[in-house]
Coordinates of C-alpha atoms and ligand atoms in Angstrom, one line a residue:
M145 CA 0.1 0.0 0.1
A146 CA 1.3 3.5 -0.9
I147 CA 2.3 5.4 2.2
D148 CA 1.4 9.2 2.3
Y149 CA 4.7 10.4 3.4
N150 CA 3.4 13.9 4.5
Q151 CA 0.8 12.0 6.6
Q152 CA 3.0 9.2 7.8
I153 CA 6.4 11.0 8.4
P154 CA 6.1 14.2 10.0
N155 CA 9.0 16.4 8.8
N156 CA 10.3 19.9 8.4
V157 CA 12.4 19.0 5.3
N158 CA 9.9 19.5 2.7
L159 CA 10.0 15.7 2.0
S160 CA 7.1 16.0 -0.7
D161 CA 9.0 18.3 -2.6
N162 CA 11.9 15.7 -3.2
R163 CA 11.1 12.7 -5.0
R164 CA 14.3 11.2 -5.1
L165 CA 14.6 11.3 -1.2
Q166 CA 11.0 10.3 -0.8
R167 CA 11.7 7.3 -2.9
A168 CA 14.9 6.2 -1.0
L169 CA 12.9 6.6 2.4
E170 CA 9.9 4.7 0.8
A171 CA 12.3 1.8 0.1
W172 CA 14.0 2.1 3.7
H173 CA 10.7 2.2 5.6
P174 CA 9.3 -1.3 5.6
K175 CA 12.9 -2.5 6.3
F176 CA 13.1 -0.3 9.3
L177 CA 9.6 -1.6 10.4
N178 CA 10.7 -5.0 9.8
W179 CA 13.7 -4.6 11.9
W180 CA 11.5 -2.9 14.5
Q181 CA 9.3 -6.2 14.9
D182 CA 12.5 -8.3 14.8
M183 CA 14.8 -6.4 17.1
G184 CA 12.6 -3.7 18.9
P185 CA 10.8 -4.2 22.3
E186 CA 9.7 -7.8 22.6
G187 CA 5.9 -8.0 23.2
F188 CA 3.9 -4.7 23.8
Q189 CA 3.6 -4.0 20.0
V190 CA -0.1 -4.1 20.1
N191 CA -0.5 -2.2 23.4
D192 CA -1.3 1.6 23.5
V193 CA 1.6 3.4 25.2
Y194 CA 1.6 7.2 26.5
L195 CA 4.4 8.4 24.3
R196 CA 5.7 11.8 23.3
T197 CA 5.7 12.5 19.4
A198 CA 7.5 15.2 17.7
V199 CA 5.4 16.9 14.9
S200 CA 7.5 20.0 14.6
V201 CA 10.5 21.7 16.3
D202 CA 8.8 24.5 17.9
A203 CA 7.7 24.6 21.6
K204 CA 4.3 23.4 21.0
G205 CA 5.0 20.7 18.4
W206 CA 8.0 18.7 19.8
A207 CA 6.2 17.2 22.8
N208 CA 2.8 15.9 21.9
F209 CA 1.6 13.4 24.4
G210 CA -0.9 10.4 23.7
H211 CA -1.6 6.7 23.8
V212 CA -0.1 5.1 20.4
K213 CA 0.9 1.7 19.5
M214 CA 4.5 1.5 18.8
P215 CA 4.6 0.4 15.4
D216 CA 2.2 3.3 14.8
Y217 CA 4.6 6.0 16.0
R218 CA 5.2 8.8 13.8
W219 CA 9.1 8.5 13.4
G220 CA 9.7 12.0 11.7
I221 CA 12.3 13.8 10.3
F222 CA 13.3 17.1 12.0
L223 CA 16.0 19.5 11.8
A224 CA 16.3 22.5 14.2
E225 CA 15.5 25.8 12.5
P226 CA 18.1 27.2 10.2
E227 CA 20.2 29.9 11.5
Q228 CA 20.4 32.9 8.9
D229 CA 23.8 33.3 7.5
R230 CA 25.4 30.5 9.6
R231 CA 29.1 30.6 9.3
V232 CA 31.9 27.9 10.0
N233 CA 33.2 28.5 13.5
F234 CA 36.3 26.6 13.6
G235 CA 39.0 25.0 11.9
D236 CA 40.6 25.9 8.5
H237 CA 37.2 27.1 6.9
K238 CA 36.3 29.4 10.0
G239 CA 34.4 32.4 8.9
E240 CA 33.2 30.9 5.5
L241 CA 29.5 30.0 5.2
A242 CA 28.3 26.8 6.4
W243 CA 28.1 23.9 4.0
Q244 CA 24.6 23.0 2.7
E245 CA 26.1 20.2 0.7
V246 CA 28.9 17.7 1.6
P247 CA 32.2 19.1 0.1
G248 CA 33.5 16.4 -2.0
E249 CA 36.9 16.1 0.0
Y250 CA 35.1 15.4 3.2
R251 CA 32.5 12.8 2.2
G252 CA 34.2 9.8 3.3
V253 CA 34.8 11.1 6.8
L254 CA 31.5 12.8 7.2
R255 CA 29.8 9.7 6.1
R256 CA 31.8 7.7 8.5
L257 CA 30.8 9.9 11.5
I258 CA 27.1 9.9 10.7
V259 CA 27.2 6.1 10.2
T260 CA 29.0 5.7 13.7
Q261 CA 26.4 8.2 15.3
G262 CA 23.4 6.4 13.4
D263 CA 24.7 2.7 14.2
T264 CA 24.5 3.3 18.0
E265 CA 20.5 4.3 17.7
P266 CA 19.4 0.9 16.6
A267 CA 22.0 -0.8 18.9
S268 CA 20.6 0.6 21.9
V269 CA 17.0 -0.5 21.0
E270 CA 18.5 -4.1 20.4
Q271 CA 20.3 -4.0 23.7
Q272 CA 17.2 -3.1 25.7
R273 CA 14.6 -5.3 23.6
L274 CA 14.0 -7.8 26.3
L275 CA 13.6 -5.4 29.3
G276 CA 9.6 -4.8 28.9
Q277 CA 9.3 -8.4 30.2
T278 CA 10.6 -7.4 33.8
C279 CA 9.3 -3.8 34.1
P280 CA 9.4 -2.4 37.8
S281 CA 6.2 -0.4 36.9
L282 CA 4.1 0.9 34.1
Y283 CA 5.7 4.2 34.5
D284 CA 9.1 2.8 33.9
L285 CA 7.8 0.7 30.9
R286 CA 6.5 3.7 29.3
N287 CA 10.0 5.6 29.8
L288 CA 11.7 2.6 28.3
F289 CA 9.5 2.7 25.2
Q290 CA 9.8 6.5 24.9
V291 CA 13.6 6.0 25.1
N292 CA 13.3 3.2 22.4
V293 CA 11.1 4.9 19.8
E294 CA 13.3 8.1 20.1
E295 CA 16.5 6.2 19.5
G296 CA 14.3 4.9 16.5
R297 CA 13.8 8.6 15.4
H298 CA 17.3 9.3 15.7
L299 CA 18.1 6.3 13.4
W300 CA 15.6 8.0 10.9
A301 CA 17.5 11.4 11.5
M302 CA 21.0 9.9 10.3
V303 CA 19.3 7.9 7.5
Y304 CA 17.8 11.1 6.3
L305 CA 21.3 12.7 6.1
L306 CA 22.8 9.6 4.2
D307 CA 19.9 9.5 1.9
A308 CA 19.6 13.2 1.3
H309 CA 23.2 13.9 1.0
F310 CA 25.4 10.7 0.1
G311 CA 23.7 9.1 -2.9
R312 CA 24.1 5.6 -3.5
D313 CA 26.9 4.9 -0.8
G314 CA 24.4 6.7 1.7
R315 CA 21.5 4.2 0.7
E316 CA 23.9 1.3 1.1
E317 CA 25.0 2.5 4.6
A318 CA 21.2 3.2 5.7
E319 CA 20.5 -0.5 4.9
A320 CA 23.8 -1.6 6.8
L321 CA 22.5 0.1 9.8
L322 CA 19.6 -2.4 9.9
E323 CA 21.9 -5.3 9.2
R324 CA 24.5 -5.0 12.2
R325 CA 23.4 -6.4 15.5
S326 CA 24.2 -5.6 18.9
G327 CA 26.8 -8.2 20.5
D328 CA 26.8 -10.2 17.1
T329 CA 30.2 -11.8 16.6
D330 CA 30.2 -11.8 13.0
K331 CA 28.3 -8.4 12.5
P332 CA 28.5 -6.4 15.6
R333 CA 27.7 -2.7 16.1
I334 CA 30.5 -0.4 15.6
L335 CA 31.4 0.9 19.3
G336 CA 32.2 -1.3 22.2
A337 CA 29.6 -0.2 24.8
F338 CA 26.8 -0.8 22.1
N339 CA 27.9 -4.7 22.0
E340 CA 27.3 -5.1 25.9
E341 CA 24.0 -6.5 27.2
T342 CA 21.6 -4.4 29.1
P343 CA 20.2 -7.5 30.8
D344 CA 18.3 -5.8 33.9
W345 CA 16.7 -2.4 34.7
L346 CA 19.7 -1.4 36.9
S347 CA 21.9 -1.7 33.9
F348 CA 19.4 0.3 31.7
F349 CA 19.4 3.1 34.3
M350 CA 23.0 3.1 34.3
F351 CA 23.1 2.9 30.6
T352 CA 20.7 5.9 30.2
Y353 CA 22.8 8.1 32.6
F354 CA 26.2 7.2 31.5
T355 CA 26.0 6.1 28.0
D356 CA 23.3 8.4 26.7
R357 CA 25.3 11.3 28.3
D358 CA 28.2 10.0 25.8
G359 CA 25.5 10.8 23.2
K360 CA 24.8 14.4 24.6
Y361 CA 28.4 15.2 24.4
Q362 CA 28.9 13.7 20.7
L363 CA 25.6 15.2 19.4
A364 CA 26.7 18.6 20.9
S365 CA 30.2 18.3 19.1
L366 CA 28.4 17.3 15.9
A367 CA 25.9 20.2 16.3
E368 CA 28.9 22.5 15.9
S369 CA 29.8 21.0 12.4
A370 CA 30.2 23.0 9.3
F371 CA 27.9 20.5 7.5
D372 CA 24.7 22.6 8.5
P373 CA 22.1 19.8 7.9
L374 CA 24.3 17.4 10.3
S375 CA 24.3 20.4 12.8
R376 CA 20.5 21.2 12.8
T377 CA 19.6 17.6 13.1
C378 CA 21.9 17.0 16.0
R379 CA 20.5 20.1 17.7
F380 CA 17.0 18.7 17.5
M381 CA 18.1 15.3 18.6
L382 CA 19.7 16.9 21.7
T383 CA 16.3 18.2 22.8
E384 CA 15.2 14.5 23.1
E385 CA 18.4 13.1 24.7
A386 CA 17.7 15.1 27.8
H387 CA 14.7 12.9 28.7
H388 CA 16.7 9.7 28.3
M389 CA 19.4 11.2 30.8
F390 CA 16.5 12.0 33.1
V391 CA 15.2 8.3 33.0
G392 CA 18.8 7.3 34.1
E393 CA 19.3 9.7 36.8
G394 CA 15.7 9.3 38.1
G395 CA 16.0 5.6 38.0
V396 CA 19.4 5.2 39.8
G397 CA 18.2 7.9 42.2
R398 CA 15.1 5.9 43.0
V399 CA 17.1 2.6 43.4
I400 CA 19.3 4.4 45.8
Q401 CA 16.4 5.8 47.7
R402 CA 15.0 2.5 48.2
A403 CA 18.2 0.9 49.3
C404 CA 18.5 3.8 52.0
E405 CA 14.9 3.3 53.3
M406 CA 15.6 -0.5 53.6
M407 CA 19.0 0.2 55.4
N408 CA 17.2 2.5 57.9
E409 CA 14.4 0.4 58.4
H410 CA 16.4 -2.7 59.1
D411 CA 19.6 -1.0 60.5
T412 CA 21.9 -2.8 58.0
D413 CA 24.0 -2.4 55.0
D414 CA 23.1 -5.8 53.7
I415 CA 19.6 -5.4 52.4
T416 CA 19.8 -8.3 50.2
P417 CA 17.6 -10.5 52.5
F418 CA 14.7 -7.6 52.0
G419 CA 15.1 -7.7 48.2
G420 CA 16.9 -4.4 47.9
I421 CA 20.1 -3.4 45.9
P422 CA 22.9 -2.8 48.4
L423 CA 24.7 0.5 47.5
A424 CA 28.0 -1.3 47.4
L425 CA 26.6 -3.4 44.7
L426 CA 25.2 -0.2 42.8
Q427 CA 28.7 1.2 43.1
K428 CA 30.1 -1.8 40.9
Y429 CA 27.3 -1.2 38.2
V430 CA 28.6 2.7 38.5
N431 CA 32.2 1.4 37.8
F432 CA 31.3 -0.7 35.0
H433 CA 29.1 1.6 33.1
F434 CA 31.2 4.6 33.5
S435 CA 34.2 2.9 32.3
V436 CA 32.7 1.5 29.2
S437 CA 31.0 4.9 28.4
V438 CA 34.6 6.6 28.9
D439 CA 35.8 4.6 26.0
L440 CA 33.2 6.1 23.7
F441 CA 35.4 9.2 23.5
G442 CA 38.1 7.4 21.4
Q443 CA 42.0 7.6 22.0
E444 CA 43.3 10.2 24.3
L445 CA 45.4 11.6 21.3
S446 CA 43.6 11.3 17.9
T447 CA 44.8 12.5 14.6
N448 CA 41.1 11.4 13.3
A449 CA 39.9 14.1 15.8
A450 CA 42.2 16.6 14.8
T451 CA 41.3 16.1 11.2
Y452 CA 37.8 16.4 11.9
Y453 CA 38.3 19.7 13.6
T454 CA 40.7 21.3 11.3
A455 CA 38.1 20.4 8.5
G456 CA 35.3 21.9 10.4
I457 CA 33.4 18.7 10.6
K458 CA 33.1 18.1 14.6
G459 CA 33.8 20.8 17.1
R460 CA 34.3 20.9 20.6
F461 CA 31.5 21.2 23.3
E462 CA 29.9 24.6 23.0
E463 CA 32.5 25.6 20.6
T464 CA 31.2 29.0 20.2
K465 CA 31.2 30.0 23.9
I466 CA 35.1 28.9 24.1
D467 CA 37.3 32.2 24.2
D468 CA 40.1 31.3 21.8
D469 CA 41.3 31.2 18.2
H470 CA 39.1 28.0 17.2
L471 CA 42.1 26.9 15.1
L472 CA 44.2 25.4 18.0
K473 CA 47.5 24.9 15.8
D474 CA 49.6 26.4 18.7
A475 CA 47.6 25.5 21.7
S476 CA 48.0 22.8 24.3
Y477 CA 46.1 20.5 26.5
P478 CA 46.8 18.4 29.5
V479 CA 46.4 14.7 28.9
F480 CA 46.8 12.0 31.4
E481 CA 49.5 9.5 30.3
L482 CA 51.3 6.3 31.6
A483 CA 54.8 6.4 32.6
G484 CA 55.8 3.0 33.7
D485 CA 53.4 2.3 36.9
A486 CA 52.5 5.9 37.4
I487 CA 50.0 8.1 35.8
H488 CA 51.0 11.9 35.1
E489 CA 49.6 14.8 33.2
K490 CA 51.4 16.1 30.1
R491 CA 50.7 19.0 27.7
E492 CA 50.0 17.7 24.3
A493 CA 48.9 19.5 21.1
A494 CA 45.4 20.7 21.6
L495 CA 44.2 19.6 18.2
N496 CA 45.2 16.0 18.9
A497 CA 43.6 16.0 22.4
I498 CA 40.1 17.0 21.1
N499 CA 38.8 13.5 22.3
E500 CA 40.1 14.0 25.7
R501 CA 38.9 17.4 26.2
L502 CA 35.4 16.0 25.5
R503 CA 35.8 13.2 27.8
D504 CA 37.0 15.7 30.7
E505 CA 33.8 17.7 30.2
Y506 CA 31.7 14.3 30.2
I507 CA 33.4 13.3 33.3
V508 CA 32.4 16.8 35.1
D509 CA 28.9 16.3 34.0
C510 CA 28.6 12.7 35.1
Q511 CA 29.9 13.9 38.6
R512 CA 27.2 16.6 38.9
G513 CA 24.4 13.7 38.9
V514 CA 26.8 11.6 41.2
D515 CA 26.7 14.7 43.6
R516 CA 23.0 14.8 43.7
W517 CA 22.8 11.3 44.4
N518 CA 25.2 11.6 47.4
K519 CA 23.2 14.6 48.7
A520 CA 20.1 12.3 48.7
I521 CA 22.0 9.5 50.7
A522 CA 23.2 12.1 53.2
K523 CA 19.8 13.4 53.6
M524 CA 18.6 10.1 54.3
G525 CA 21.2 9.6 57.1
V526 CA 23.2 6.9 55.4
N527 CA 26.8 7.0 55.4
F528 CA 27.9 6.1 52.0
E529 CA 29.3 8.0 48.9
I530 CA 29.1 7.0 45.5
T531 CA 32.1 7.6 43.4
L532 CA 33.2 7.7 39.7
P533 CA 36.2 5.5 39.4
H534 CA 39.5 6.8 37.9
R535 CA 39.7 7.2 34.0
A536 CA 42.4 4.2 34.0
F537 CA 40.0 1.7 35.5
H538 CA 38.8 -1.1 33.2
R539 CA 39.5 0.6 30.0
A540 CA 39.3 -1.0 26.3
I541 CA 40.4 2.0 24.4
G542 CA 43.2 4.2 24.8
T543 CA 46.4 4.4 26.8
F544 CA 45.0 2.8 29.9
S545 CA 43.7 -0.3 27.8
E546 CA 47.2 -1.4 28.2
V547 CA 47.3 -1.7 32.0
K548 CA 45.1 -2.9 34.7
A549 CA 44.0 -0.1 37.5
T550 CA 42.0 0.1 40.5
P551 CA 39.1 2.6 41.0
E552 CA 41.4 4.7 42.6
G553 CA 43.7 4.7 39.6
Q554 CA 46.6 2.6 41.0
I555 CA 48.2 0.5 38.4
I556 CA 48.1 -3.2 39.5
T557 CA 49.3 -6.3 37.9
E558 CA 47.1 -8.8 35.8
A559 CA 47.3 -11.3 38.7
E560 CA 46.3 -8.8 41.2
W561 CA 43.3 -7.6 38.8
D562 CA 42.3 -11.3 38.2
K563 CA 42.0 -11.6 42.0
R564 CA 40.4 -8.6 42.8
Q565 CA 38.3 -7.2 40.0
H566 CA 34.9 -8.4 41.5
E567 CA 35.5 -6.2 44.4
W568 CA 35.0 -3.5 41.7
L569 CA 32.9 -5.1 39.1
P570 CA 29.7 -7.2 39.6
S571 CA 30.2 -10.8 39.7
D572 CA 28.2 -13.2 37.7
E573 CA 26.5 -14.2 41.2
E574 CA 25.7 -10.4 41.8
R575 CA 24.4 -9.9 38.5
G576 CA 22.2 -13.0 39.0
Y577 CA 21.1 -11.6 42.2
V578 CA 20.1 -8.3 40.4
Q579 CA 18.4 -10.4 37.9
S580 CA 16.5 -12.4 40.3
L581 CA 14.8 -9.1 41.5
M582 CA 13.6 -8.4 38.0
Q583 CA 9.8 -9.5 38.3
S584 CA 7.3 -7.7 36.2
V585 CA 5.1 -5.4 37.9
T586 CA 2.3 -4.0 35.7
E587 CA -0.5 -3.1 38.1
V588 CA -1.3 0.6 37.6
G589 CA 0.7 2.8 40.2
K590 CA 2.5 -0.2 41.7
M591 CA 6.3 -0.3 42.1
A592 CA 8.7 -3.2 42.2
N593 CA 10.1 -3.6 46.0
W594 CA 13.7 -2.6 44.9
I595 CA 12.8 0.9 43.4
A596 CA 11.2 4.1 44.9
P597 CA 8.2 5.6 43.0
P598 CA 9.2 8.7 41.0
A599 CA 8.3 12.1 42.6
R600 CA 6.0 12.9 39.7
G601 CA 4.4 11.4 36.7
I602 CA 5.1 12.2 33.0
N603 CA 3.4 15.2 31.4
Q604 CA 1.8 16.0 34.6
Q605 CA 0.0 12.9 34.8
P606 CA 0.0 11.2 38.3
V607 CA 2.2 8.3 39.1
D608 CA -0.8 5.8 39.0
F609 CA -1.7 6.8 35.4
E610 CA -2.3 4.0 33.0
Y611 CA 1.1 4.7 31.1
V612 CA 0.9 1.3 29.2
K613 CA -2.6 -0.2 28.4
L614 CA -2.0 -3.9 28.8
S615 CA -5.6 -5.1 28.3
Ligands
BYC1371 N1 34.7 1.0 20.3 O1 41.4 8.0 16.7 P1 40.4 7.5 17.7 C1 24.7 8.0 21.3 C2 38.0 3.3 17.0 S1 26.3 7.7 21.9 C3 35.4 0.7 19.0 O2 40.4 8.0 19.0 P2 38.1 8.9 16.8 C4 23.6 7.2 22.0 C5 38.0 4.4 16.1 O3 36.8 4.4 15.2 C6 27.3 8.9 20.7 N2 36.3 1.6 18.3 O4 39.0 7.6 17.0 C7 23.9 6.8 23.4 C8 39.3 4.3 15.3 O5 39.2 3.5 14.1 P3 40.1 3.3 12.9 C9 27.7 8.1 19.4 C10 36.6 2.6 18.7 O6 37.5 8.6 15.4 C11 22.9 6.0 23.8 C12 40.1 4.0 16.1 O7 39.7 3.2 17.1 N3 28.4 8.9 18.6 O8 24.4 8.7 20.6 O9 38.9 10.2 17.0 C13 22.0 5.2 23.1 C14 41.1 5.1 16.6 O10 40.5 5.7 17.7 C15 36.1 3.2 20.1 C16 29.6 9.0 18.3 O11 30.3 8.3 18.6 C17 35.1 2.5 20.7 N4 34.6 2.8 21.9 O12 37.0 9.0 17.8 C18 21.8 5.7 22.0 C19 29.9 10.3 17.4 N5 36.6 4.4 20.1 O13 40.1 4.8 12.3 C20 22.6 6.5 21.2 C21 30.6 9.9 16.0 C22 37.6 4.5 19.0 O14 41.4 3.0 13.3 N6 31.8 9.1 16.2 N7 37.6 3.5 18.2 O15 39.4 2.4 12.1 C23 33.2 9.7 16.5 O16 33.1 11.0 16.7 C24 34.4 8.9 16.7 O17 34.1 7.8 15.8 C25 34.6 8.3 18.1 C26 36.0 7.8 18.1 C27 34.6 9.5 19.1 C28 33.6 7.2 18.6

């Protein structure tokens, strides 16, 4: 059946005026829906879910709430409003008009960045596909599905760029985005963290807190791009990303709150007999998710990143707010390096340290939420502090992937790591314990025992609202 794309795909890119692009998306759409049925949330595809749908980019249009079935979700294509006379703000092309088309010489690198970004979106949906079966409440179930459909929309956003600006190569890449699979040994997703499992809701909250926050920083850097359609696409995606991080911060915060309540009630740190998640175990999940997420920023010193910057393709976080020459040819930046068993700071060429600078900003942002959790813990009279591990801890990418380190950043031998790693990372047994708590709670307004209710509902609805209609 022919699809009326003006109806089916809300967009602000004049889709109906571009027959070639429309045809490319018409060919891709059924494949996307097949992928969604196969790899999207298992179950719940026929249920009405209280979802936010963007139908335009203005304040009124980007957050429309209503019950919809997920396969009927209107995955739209939205670019933030164009900025009049927008210029390139950094690198060798600084001051020139921003590009509306891809310059031939940057086609390869731009495509690669867009594909890498695009690949993470379906990957995260695949990682989370079984979580609906064990939701702690309807409120959480709805939040999971909101995150999932929006990741689907972010995939559409990247596929739009590939189809609109990269011709046949772009179409092939758009297909490949639906073919790779998270965790698959033969055709894995591109970046490490997107091949890890998200087997339980604690992992989901950690993922949305730590890994979606990498999304915030990467998208913000791409939003600085001289390639204007990419910049505008990323600017709009950032609006949605904020909710994903809220789900993470709120989710972890509620697990902490419930743990503190149980600790106070039973006067013990070991709340496992009461079905709670001990704070010491939660800390191990923080250690895991933080370390796999800091890997996502790439090597400390990266000539790729320097090339992207010099070409004007990918900037720094809030580039235009930084007070320097935006060329960085003579600038330096402090980078942590290994010298034998010691870690020390060394100044390196700022251009090569672009990834590290972004990682630094990310770590500061991660710490802000941790501080809020710690404040809540202290307010409940519990003596425990959550900490972020040292950046050298449990790394698979960059300098520190060559060594083993404690969460305090002390370099240790392989043998000591093997002996002690489960002091810092969840063991199979501990993961099994968390898994054992994951029993589906779907009565309206009810919460699983291991998590506190949220302070308020979504879109001013009460917490006991029927966020997902199961009957
Ligand atoms: N895993 O020079 P380097 C999100 C590769 S999350 C595997 O440092 P570069 C979301 C690298 O590709 C945001 N491989 O690399 C969150 C390179 O390969 P080649 C996603 C890795 O290019 C939650 C080599 O190592 N967006 O949106 O400077 C839910 C040398 O490294 C990894 C982006 O990432 C890794 N972790 O930096 C849903 C933005 N790290 O050239 C969504 C686009 C590095 O030797 N991507 N490598 O074959 C980029 O900007 C860059 O590709 C990276 C890497 C920052 C990731």
